[in-house]
Amino acid sequence: MSLDRLINSIRNNEVILWAGAGFSLYAGMPGVDKIKSSILEKCEESESEYLKKISSLSEIANEFIQMRNGSRHELNTILMDLIDKEPDSISLHKRLSEIPQIDTIVTTNYDHLFEKAYGNDIFPIISNANIPYASRKSVDLYKIHGDIKVPESLLISSDDYTDFFNREHDPIWTKIKSLVAEKSVLFIGYSLADQNIDYLINNVIKSIGKNQKECFLVAPGIPKHKLSALKDKKIEYIDMTGEEFIPYIHEQIKKK
């Protein structure tokens, strides 16, 4: 059973956690729709009507920046108001912090939930300049889309992502590739539509070749006809919510 294999891998310190936006929703952090609506609220009527025709958040963000003559200040302020606040809860992150065998976390989230839960035991890595100081704490946290308290680091527009996907030889990606070569990756807070999984598979794991470690995706209710796409990418699917999964693995790891 894939869940049993995953738990054994965690016990053996062989798992990297890769956390997406869905893993922060329980704490009151905004989802994509909330960010979209908050941007539209700051628009004039004509701007709003134009942006409503666009479905992608990254494209909306790109257009909004252009509407502000290239300034990102208003967009960053919107994000800070939504994210840089006291969370409703950090219970799941706190339980993760009690599993010392998970000592590497990669996240595309801007928030500080991991930092709040782990306290002084975690070291955020936001840019290449932080790489030499990795592993100074119990856990390394790679914030590959930026940190809400460092506005210039945030990746949100389509132009940001284009630049991001063209930086595969940056030191931070070289480091992540080496970690992925050594350990399994556990995705949580993502759906099959998330481009981050595609990027990891196509540009990171693919470079390792056939010897890649088994990967896992925890998500609820993915239709059976879509599971073949996961198998093709050598990802084992675990049909659970984060609220179910984290307490379960916490209990299993603590048992032994």
PDB file of C-alpha atoms in Angstrom:
ATOM      1  CA  MET A   1       0.000   0.000   0.000  1.00  0.00           C
ATOM      2  CA  SER A   2       1.398   3.387  -1.018  1.00  0.00           C
ATOM      3  CA  LEU A   3       0.530   5.018   2.316  1.00  0.00           C
ATOM      4  CA  ASP A   4       2.513   2.376   4.202  1.00  0.00           C
ATOM      5  CA  ARG A   5       5.514   2.854   1.900  1.00  0.00           C
ATOM      6  CA  LEU A   6       5.317   6.602   2.426  1.00  0.00           C
ATOM      7  CA  ILE A   7       5.255   6.267   6.208  1.00  0.00           C
ATOM      8  CA  ASN A   8       8.247   3.942   6.109  1.00  0.00           C
ATOM      9  CA  SER A   9      10.107   6.427   3.925  1.00  0.00           C
ATOM     10  CA  ILE A  10       9.331   9.227   6.379  1.00  0.00           C
ATOM     11  CA  ARG A  11      10.600   7.102   9.268  1.00  0.00           C
ATOM     12  CA  ASN A  12      13.853   6.616   7.359  1.00  0.00           C
ATOM     13  CA  ASN A  13      14.266  10.371   6.707  1.00  0.00           C
ATOM     14  CA  GLU A  14      13.797   9.828   2.972  1.00  0.00           C
ATOM     15  CA  VAL A  15      11.018  12.334   2.211  1.00  0.00           C
ATOM     16  CA  ILE A  16      10.923  15.980   1.108  1.00  0.00           C
ATOM     17  CA  LEU A  17       7.630  17.790   1.734  1.00  0.00           C
ATOM     18  CA  TRP A  18       6.470  19.973  -1.182  1.00  0.00           C
ATOM     19  CA  ALA A  19       3.580  22.181   0.017  1.00  0.00           C
ATOM     20  CA  GLY A  20       1.170  24.174  -2.127  1.00  0.00           C
ATOM     21  CA  ALA A  21      -1.531  26.767  -1.514  1.00  0.00           C
ATOM     22  CA  GLY A  22      -4.167  24.195  -0.585  1.00  0.00           C
ATOM     23  CA  PHE A  23      -2.194  23.331   2.533  1.00  0.00           C
ATOM     24  CA  SER A  24      -2.602  26.869   3.920  1.00  0.00           C
ATOM     25  CA  LEU A  25      -6.357  27.265   3.403  1.00  0.00           C
ATOM     26  CA  TYR A  26      -7.300  25.785   6.788  1.00  0.00           C
ATOM     27  CA  ALA A  27      -5.259  28.567   8.433  1.00  0.00           C
ATOM     28  CA  GLY A  28      -7.316  31.287   6.769  1.00  0.00           C
ATOM     29  CA  MET A  29      -4.850  32.036   3.987  1.00  0.00           C
ATOM     30  CA  PRO A  30      -6.485  33.069   0.689  1.00  0.00           C
ATOM     31  CA  GLY A  31      -7.168  30.762  -2.213  1.00  0.00           C
ATOM     32  CA  VAL A  32      -6.858  31.773  -5.858  1.00  0.00           C
ATOM     33  CA  ASP A  33     -10.466  33.023  -6.078  1.00  0.00           C
ATOM     34  CA  LYS A  34     -10.043  35.257  -3.034  1.00  0.00           C
ATOM     35  CA  ILE A  35      -6.895  36.843  -4.472  1.00  0.00           C
ATOM     36  CA  LYS A  36      -8.662  37.415  -7.795  1.00  0.00           C
ATOM     37  CA  SER A  37     -11.657  39.090  -6.145  1.00  0.00           C
ATOM     38  CA  SER A  38      -9.385  41.273  -4.008  1.00  0.00           C
ATOM     39  CA  ILE A  39      -7.580  42.504  -7.134  1.00  0.00           C
ATOM     40  CA  LEU A  40     -10.896  43.249  -8.868  1.00  0.00           C
ATOM     41  CA  GLU A  41     -12.058  45.265  -5.859  1.00  0.00           C
ATOM     42  CA  LYS A  42      -9.149  47.653  -6.434  1.00  0.00           C
ATOM     43  CA  CYS A  43     -10.009  48.180 -10.095  1.00  0.00           C
ATOM     44  CA  GLU A  44     -12.031  50.809 -11.864  1.00  0.00           C
ATOM     45  CA  GLU A  45     -15.177  49.472 -13.539  1.00  0.00           C
ATOM     46  CA  SER A  46     -13.641  49.264 -17.006  1.00  0.00           C
ATOM     47  CA  GLU A  47     -10.537  47.514 -15.622  1.00  0.00           C
ATOM     48  CA  SER A  48     -12.661  45.075 -13.678  1.00  0.00           C
ATOM     49  CA  GLU A  49     -14.779  44.171 -16.709  1.00  0.00           C
ATOM     50  CA  TYR A  50     -11.627  43.482 -18.702  1.00  0.00           C
ATOM     51  CA  LEU A  51      -9.994  41.340 -16.007  1.00  0.00           C
ATOM     52  CA  LYS A  52     -13.163  39.294 -15.409  1.00  0.00           C
ATOM     53  CA  LYS A  53     -12.685  37.809 -18.874  1.00  0.00           C
ATOM     54  CA  ILE A  54      -9.351  36.275 -17.761  1.00  0.00           C
ATOM     55  CA  SER A  55      -9.396  33.040 -15.759  1.00  0.00           C
ATOM     56  CA  SER A  56      -5.708  32.668 -14.833  1.00  0.00           C
ATOM     57  CA  LEU A  57      -4.546  34.467 -11.687  1.00  0.00           C
ATOM     58  CA  SER A  58      -1.052  34.922 -13.124  1.00  0.00           C
ATOM     59  CA  GLU A  59      -2.488  36.610 -16.237  1.00  0.00           C
ATOM     60  CA  ILE A  60      -4.785  38.808 -14.134  1.00  0.00           C
ATOM     61  CA  ALA A  61      -1.788  39.834 -12.035  1.00  0.00           C
ATOM     62  CA  ASN A  62       0.220  40.603 -15.156  1.00  0.00           C
ATOM     63  CA  GLU A  63      -2.527  42.780 -16.621  1.00  0.00           C
ATOM     64  CA  PHE A  64      -3.094  44.549 -13.294  1.00  0.00           C
ATOM     65  CA  ILE A  65       0.606  45.447 -13.075  1.00  0.00           C
ATOM     66  CA  GLN A  66       0.423  46.862 -16.606  1.00  0.00           C
ATOM     67  CA  MET A  67      -2.670  48.870 -15.627  1.00  0.00           C
ATOM     68  CA  ARG A  68      -0.536  50.420 -12.893  1.00  0.00           C
ATOM     69  CA  ASN A  69       2.180  51.393 -15.393  1.00  0.00           C
ATOM     70  CA  GLY A  70       4.442  48.532 -14.378  1.00  0.00           C
ATOM     71  CA  SER A  71       4.279  49.238 -10.649  1.00  0.00           C
ATOM     72  CA  ARG A  72       3.832  46.182  -8.403  1.00  0.00           C
ATOM     73  CA  HIS A  73       3.193  48.230  -5.261  1.00  0.00           C
ATOM     74  CA  GLU A  74      -0.606  47.966  -5.224  1.00  0.00           C
ATOM     75  CA  LEU A  75      -0.575  44.247  -6.052  1.00  0.00           C
ATOM     76  CA  ASN A  76       1.979  43.553  -3.313  1.00  0.00           C
ATOM     77  CA  THR A  77      -0.131  45.549  -0.860  1.00  0.00           C
ATOM     78  CA  ILE A  78      -3.188  43.436  -1.724  1.00  0.00           C
ATOM     79  CA  LEU A  79      -1.222  40.241  -1.089  1.00  0.00           C
ATOM     80  CA  MET A  80       0.223  41.544   2.166  1.00  0.00           C
ATOM     81  CA  ASP A  81      -3.240  42.497   3.456  1.00  0.00           C
ATOM     82  CA  LEU A  82      -4.506  38.979   2.674  1.00  0.00           C
ATOM     83  CA  ILE A  83      -1.522  36.961   3.893  1.00  0.00           C
ATOM     84  CA  ASP A  84       0.615  38.927   6.359  1.00  0.00           C
ATOM     85  CA  LYS A  85      -1.776  38.416   9.246  1.00  0.00           C
ATOM     86  CA  GLU A  86      -2.320  36.185  12.254  1.00  0.00           C
ATOM     87  CA  PRO A  87      -3.480  32.767  11.010  1.00  0.00           C
ATOM     88  CA  ASP A  88      -6.710  31.122  12.180  1.00  0.00           C
ATOM     89  CA  SER A  89      -4.692  28.034  13.115  1.00  0.00           C
ATOM     90  CA  ILE A  90      -1.279  26.427  12.651  1.00  0.00           C
ATOM     91  CA  SER A  91      -2.321  23.028  14.009  1.00  0.00           C
ATOM     92  CA  LEU A  92      -1.335  20.970  10.947  1.00  0.00           C
ATOM     93  CA  HIS A  93       1.987  22.769  10.556  1.00  0.00           C
ATOM     94  CA  LYS A  94       2.609  22.280  14.281  1.00  0.00           C
ATOM     95  CA  ARG A  95       2.070  18.535  13.961  1.00  0.00           C
ATOM     96  CA  LEU A  96       4.514  18.447  11.074  1.00  0.00           C
ATOM     97  CA  SER A  97       7.065  20.211  13.243  1.00  0.00           C
ATOM     98  CA  GLU A  98       6.854  17.228  15.604  1.00  0.00           C
ATOM     99  CA  ILE A  99       8.047  14.858  12.861  1.00  0.00           C
ATOM    100  CA  PRO A 100      11.832  15.450  12.891  1.00  0.00           C
ATOM    101  CA  GLN A 101      12.399  12.965  10.055  1.00  0.00           C
ATOM    102  CA  ILE A 102      11.028  15.574   7.612  1.00  0.00           C
ATOM    103  CA  ASP A 103      13.899  18.061   7.542  1.00  0.00           C
ATOM    104  CA  THR A 104      13.482  19.566   4.062  1.00  0.00           C
ATOM    105  CA  ILE A 105      10.392  21.470   2.938  1.00  0.00           C
ATOM    106  CA  VAL A 106       9.805  23.170  -0.401  1.00  0.00           C
ATOM    107  CA  THR A 107       6.816  25.484  -0.671  1.00  0.00           C
ATOM    108  CA  THR A 108       5.227  27.758  -3.240  1.00  0.00           C
ATOM    109  CA  ASN A 109       3.350  29.594  -0.464  1.00  0.00           C
ATOM    110  CA  TYR A 110       4.210  33.130   0.601  1.00  0.00           C
ATOM    111  CA  ASP A 111       2.916  32.819   4.173  1.00  0.00           C
ATOM    112  CA  HIS A 112       4.787  32.270   7.455  1.00  0.00           C
ATOM    113  CA  LEU A 113       2.861  29.264   8.781  1.00  0.00           C
ATOM    114  CA  PHE A 114       5.901  26.997   8.792  1.00  0.00           C
ATOM    115  CA  GLU A 115       8.011  29.634  10.515  1.00  0.00           C
ATOM    116  CA  LYS A 116       5.351  30.154  13.198  1.00  0.00           C
ATOM    117  CA  ALA A 117       5.008  26.410  13.804  1.00  0.00           C
ATOM    118  CA  TYR A 118       8.731  25.525  13.823  1.00  0.00           C
ATOM    119  CA  GLY A 119      10.046  28.637  15.556  1.00  0.00           C
ATOM    120  CA  ASN A 120      13.836  28.761  15.695  1.00  0.00           C
ATOM    121  CA  ASP A 121      14.167  25.251  14.275  1.00  0.00           C
ATOM    122  CA  ILE A 122      13.569  26.284  10.654  1.00  0.00           C
ATOM    123  CA  PHE A 123      15.677  28.266   8.161  1.00  0.00           C
ATOM    124  CA  PRO A 124      13.846  29.989   5.268  1.00  0.00           C
ATOM    125  CA  ILE A 125      15.679  29.998   1.932  1.00  0.00           C
ATOM    126  CA  ILE A 126      14.201  32.653  -0.326  1.00  0.00           C
ATOM    127  CA  SER A 127      17.033  33.421  -2.721  1.00  0.00           C
ATOM    128  CA  ASN A 128      20.359  32.094  -3.957  1.00  0.00           C
ATOM    129  CA  ALA A 129      22.099  34.230  -1.332  1.00  0.00           C
ATOM    130  CA  ASN A 130      20.580  32.066   1.415  1.00  0.00           C
ATOM    131  CA  ILE A 131      21.966  28.783   0.033  1.00  0.00           C
ATOM    132  CA  PRO A 132      25.346  28.885   1.853  1.00  0.00           C
ATOM    133  CA  TYR A 133      23.487  29.061   5.173  1.00  0.00           C
ATOM    134  CA  ALA A 134      21.183  26.087   4.563  1.00  0.00           C
ATOM    135  CA  SER A 135      21.193  23.260   7.117  1.00  0.00           C
ATOM    136  CA  ARG A 136      22.058  25.606   9.968  1.00  0.00           C
ATOM    137  CA  LYS A 137      18.734  24.696  11.590  1.00  0.00           C
ATOM    138  CA  SER A 138      16.813  21.442  12.026  1.00  0.00           C
ATOM    139  CA  VAL A 139      14.693  22.113   8.902  1.00  0.00           C
ATOM    140  CA  ASP A 140      15.430  23.908   5.625  1.00  0.00           C
ATOM    141  CA  LEU A 141      12.433  25.715   4.092  1.00  0.00           C
ATOM    142  CA  TYR A 142      12.798  26.542   0.392  1.00  0.00           C
ATOM    143  CA  LYS A 143      10.286  29.307  -0.427  1.00  0.00           C
ATOM    144  CA  ILE A 144      10.603  29.134  -4.189  1.00  0.00           C
ATOM    145  CA  HIS A 145       7.798  31.621  -4.957  1.00  0.00           C
ATOM    146  CA  GLY A 146       8.956  34.162  -2.414  1.00  0.00           C
ATOM    147  CA  ASP A 147       8.079  35.425   1.050  1.00  0.00           C
ATOM    148  CA  ILE A 148       5.252  37.846   1.865  1.00  0.00           C
ATOM    149  CA  LYS A 149       7.615  39.913   4.047  1.00  0.00           C
ATOM    150  CA  VAL A 150      10.017  40.297   1.112  1.00  0.00           C
ATOM    151  CA  PRO A 151       7.734  41.827  -1.578  1.00  0.00           C
ATOM    152  CA  GLU A 152      10.391  41.879  -4.271  1.00  0.00           C
ATOM    153  CA  SER A 153      10.692  38.091  -4.012  1.00  0.00           C
ATOM    154  CA  LEU A 154       7.031  37.321  -4.810  1.00  0.00           C
ATOM    155  CA  LEU A 155       6.171  35.360  -7.940  1.00  0.00           C
ATOM    156  CA  ILE A 156       2.586  35.864  -9.074  1.00  0.00           C
ATOM    157  CA  SER A 157       2.369  37.276 -12.614  1.00  0.00           C
ATOM    158  CA  SER A 158       2.780  35.309 -15.830  1.00  0.00           C
ATOM    159  CA  ASP A 159       5.986  37.240 -16.517  1.00  0.00           C
ATOM    160  CA  ASP A 160       7.267  36.154 -13.087  1.00  0.00           C
ATOM    161  CA  TYR A 161       6.593  32.509 -13.913  1.00  0.00           C
ATOM    162  CA  THR A 162       8.242  32.750 -17.321  1.00  0.00           C
ATOM    163  CA  ASP A 163      11.367  34.083 -15.646  1.00  0.00           C
ATOM    164  CA  PHE A 164      11.074  31.456 -12.888  1.00  0.00           C
ATOM    165  CA  PHE A 165      10.871  28.539 -15.328  1.00  0.00           C
ATOM    166  CA  ASN A 166      13.897  29.859 -17.216  1.00  0.00           C
ATOM    167  CA  ARG A 167      16.102  29.797 -14.124  1.00  0.00           C
ATOM    168  CA  GLU A 168      16.539  26.035 -13.832  1.00  0.00           C
ATOM    169  CA  HIS A 169      20.337  26.376 -13.524  1.00  0.00           C
ATOM    170  CA  ASP A 170      20.197  28.780 -10.576  1.00  0.00           C
ATOM    171  CA  PRO A 171      21.985  27.571  -7.413  1.00  0.00           C
ATOM    172  CA  ILE A 172      18.676  27.182  -5.577  1.00  0.00           C
ATOM    173  CA  TRP A 173      17.376  24.798  -8.267  1.00  0.00           C
ATOM    174  CA  THR A 174      20.661  22.919  -8.417  1.00  0.00           C
ATOM    175  CA  LYS A 175      20.335  22.371  -4.678  1.00  0.00           C
ATOM    176  CA  ILE A 176      16.709  21.215  -4.928  1.00  0.00           C
ATOM    177  CA  LYS A 177      17.585  18.827  -7.772  1.00  0.00           C
ATOM    178  CA  SER A 178      20.283  17.233  -5.649  1.00  0.00           C
ATOM    179  CA  LEU A 179      17.834  16.813  -2.759  1.00  0.00           C
ATOM    180  CA  VAL A 180      15.162  15.303  -5.030  1.00  0.00           C
ATOM    181  CA  ALA A 181      17.749  12.850  -6.347  1.00  0.00           C
ATOM    182  CA  GLU A 182      18.301  11.601  -2.797  1.00  0.00           C
ATOM    183  CA  LYS A 183      14.750  11.509  -1.431  1.00  0.00           C
ATOM    184  CA  SER A 184      11.093  10.937  -2.320  1.00  0.00           C
ATOM    185  CA  VAL A 185       8.843  13.968  -2.777  1.00  0.00           C
ATOM    186  CA  LEU A 186       5.516  14.279  -0.979  1.00  0.00           C
ATOM    187  CA  PHE A 187       3.160  16.804  -2.596  1.00  0.00           C
ATOM    188  CA  ILE A 188       0.389  18.241  -0.451  1.00  0.00           C
ATOM    189  CA  GLY A 189      -1.879  21.201  -1.185  1.00  0.00           C
ATOM    190  CA  TYR A 190      -1.777  20.715  -4.965  1.00  0.00           C
ATOM    191  CA  SER A 191      -4.151  19.528  -7.667  1.00  0.00           C
ATOM    192  CA  LEU A 192      -3.308  17.931 -11.003  1.00  0.00           C
ATOM    193  CA  ALA A 193      -3.795  21.336 -12.624  1.00  0.00           C
ATOM    194  CA  ASP A 194      -0.908  22.904 -10.683  1.00  0.00           C
ATOM    195  CA  GLN A 195       1.930  23.890 -12.990  1.00  0.00           C
ATOM    196  CA  ASN A 196       4.433  23.409 -10.169  1.00  0.00           C
ATOM    197  CA  ILE A 197       4.054  19.631 -10.315  1.00  0.00           C
ATOM    198  CA  ASP A 198       4.523  19.679 -14.080  1.00  0.00           C
ATOM    199  CA  TYR A 199       7.614  21.831 -13.689  1.00  0.00           C
ATOM    200  CA  LEU A 200       9.119  19.552 -11.073  1.00  0.00           C
ATOM    201  CA  ILE A 201       8.489  16.430 -13.137  1.00  0.00           C
ATOM    202  CA  ASN A 202       9.547  17.876 -16.478  1.00  0.00           C
ATOM    203  CA  ASN A 203      12.554  19.900 -15.368  1.00  0.00           C
ATOM    204  CA  VAL A 204      13.748  18.517 -12.057  1.00  0.00           C
ATOM    205  CA  ILE A 205      12.878  14.846 -11.622  1.00  0.00           C
ATOM    206  CA  LYS A 206      13.259  14.163 -15.349  1.00  0.00           C
ATOM    207  CA  SER A 207      16.914  15.150 -15.136  1.00  0.00           C
ATOM    208  CA  ILE A 208      17.494  12.360 -12.613  1.00  0.00           C
ATOM    209  CA  GLY A 209      16.305   9.669 -15.009  1.00  0.00           C
ATOM    210  CA  LYS A 210      14.880   6.238 -14.271  1.00  0.00           C
ATOM    211  CA  ASN A 211      16.505   6.064 -10.847  1.00  0.00           C
ATOM    212  CA  GLN A 212      14.245   8.708  -9.334  1.00  0.00           C
ATOM    213  CA  LYS A 213      12.695   7.916  -5.953  1.00  0.00           C
ATOM    214  CA  GLU A 214       8.965   7.296  -5.664  1.00  0.00           C
ATOM    215  CA  CYS A 215       6.827  10.434  -5.334  1.00  0.00           C
ATOM    216  CA  PHE A 216       3.462  10.856  -3.609  1.00  0.00           C
ATOM    217  CA  LEU A 217       0.518  13.228  -4.029  1.00  0.00           C
ATOM    218  CA  VAL A 218      -1.986  13.685  -1.198  1.00  0.00           C
ATOM    219  CA  ALA A 219      -5.254  15.166  -2.462  1.00  0.00           C
ATOM    220  CA  PRO A 220      -8.941  14.327  -2.073  1.00  0.00           C
ATOM    221  CA  GLY A 221     -11.233  12.967  -4.768  1.00  0.00           C
ATOM    222  CA  ILE A 222      -9.155  12.932  -7.942  1.00  0.00           C
ATOM    223  CA  PRO A 223     -11.280  11.092 -10.578  1.00  0.00           C
ATOM    224  CA  LYS A 224     -10.076   7.630 -11.547  1.00  0.00           C
ATOM    225  CA  HIS A 225      -9.729   8.526 -15.224  1.00  0.00           C
ATOM    226  CA  LYS A 226      -7.110  11.135 -14.303  1.00  0.00           C
ATOM    227  CA  LEU A 227      -4.965   8.858 -12.175  1.00  0.00           C
ATOM    228  CA  SER A 228      -3.134   7.427 -15.196  1.00  0.00           C
ATOM    229  CA  ALA A 229      -1.470  10.840 -15.610  1.00  0.00           C
ATOM    230  CA  LEU A 230       0.009  10.431 -12.134  1.00  0.00           C
ATOM    231  CA  LYS A 231       1.229   6.907 -12.872  1.00  0.00           C
ATOM    232  CA  ASP A 232       2.938   8.174 -16.025  1.00  0.00           C
ATOM    233  CA  LYS A 233       4.808  10.674 -13.852  1.00  0.00           C
ATOM    234  CA  LYS A 234       5.700   7.991 -11.275  1.00  0.00           C
ATOM    235  CA  ILE A 235       3.565   9.642  -8.611  1.00  0.00           C
ATOM    236  CA  GLU A 236       1.592   7.497  -6.170  1.00  0.00           C
ATOM    237  CA  TYR A 237      -1.801   8.935  -5.283  1.00  0.00           C
ATOM    238  CA  ILE A 238      -3.147   9.031  -1.710  1.00  0.00           C
ATOM    239  CA  ASP A 239      -6.832   9.952  -1.531  1.00  0.00           C
ATOM    240  CA  MET A 240      -6.942  12.031   1.657  1.00  0.00           C
ATOM    241  CA  THR A 241      -7.337  15.655   2.676  1.00  0.00           C
ATOM    242  CA  GLY A 242      -4.474  17.400   4.439  1.00  0.00           C
ATOM    243  CA  GLU A 243      -6.631  17.585   7.578  1.00  0.00           C
ATOM    244  CA  GLU A 244      -6.891  13.768   7.519  1.00  0.00           C
ATOM    245  CA  PHE A 245      -3.374  12.999   6.346  1.00  0.00           C
ATOM    246  CA  ILE A 246      -1.194  15.044   8.704  1.00  0.00           C
ATOM    247  CA  PRO A 247      -2.740  13.750  11.981  1.00  0.00           C
ATOM    248  CA  TYR A 248      -2.583  10.206  10.594  1.00  0.00           C
ATOM    249  CA  ILE A 249       1.122  10.241   9.720  1.00  0.00           C
ATOM    250  CA  HIS A 250       1.875  12.121  12.953  1.00  0.00           C
ATOM    251  CA  GLU A 251       0.232   9.306  14.908  1.00  0.00           C
ATOM    252  CA  GLN A 252       1.946   6.556  12.895  1.00  0.00           C
ATOM    253  CA  ILE A 253       5.416   8.071  13.172  1.00  0.00           C
ATOM    254  CA  LYS A 254       5.024   8.706  16.902  1.00  0.00           C
ATOM    255  CA  LYS A 255       3.987   5.089  17.451  1.00  0.00           C
ATOM    256  CA  LYS A 256       7.468   3.955  16.432  1.00  0.00           C
TER     257      LYS A 256
END
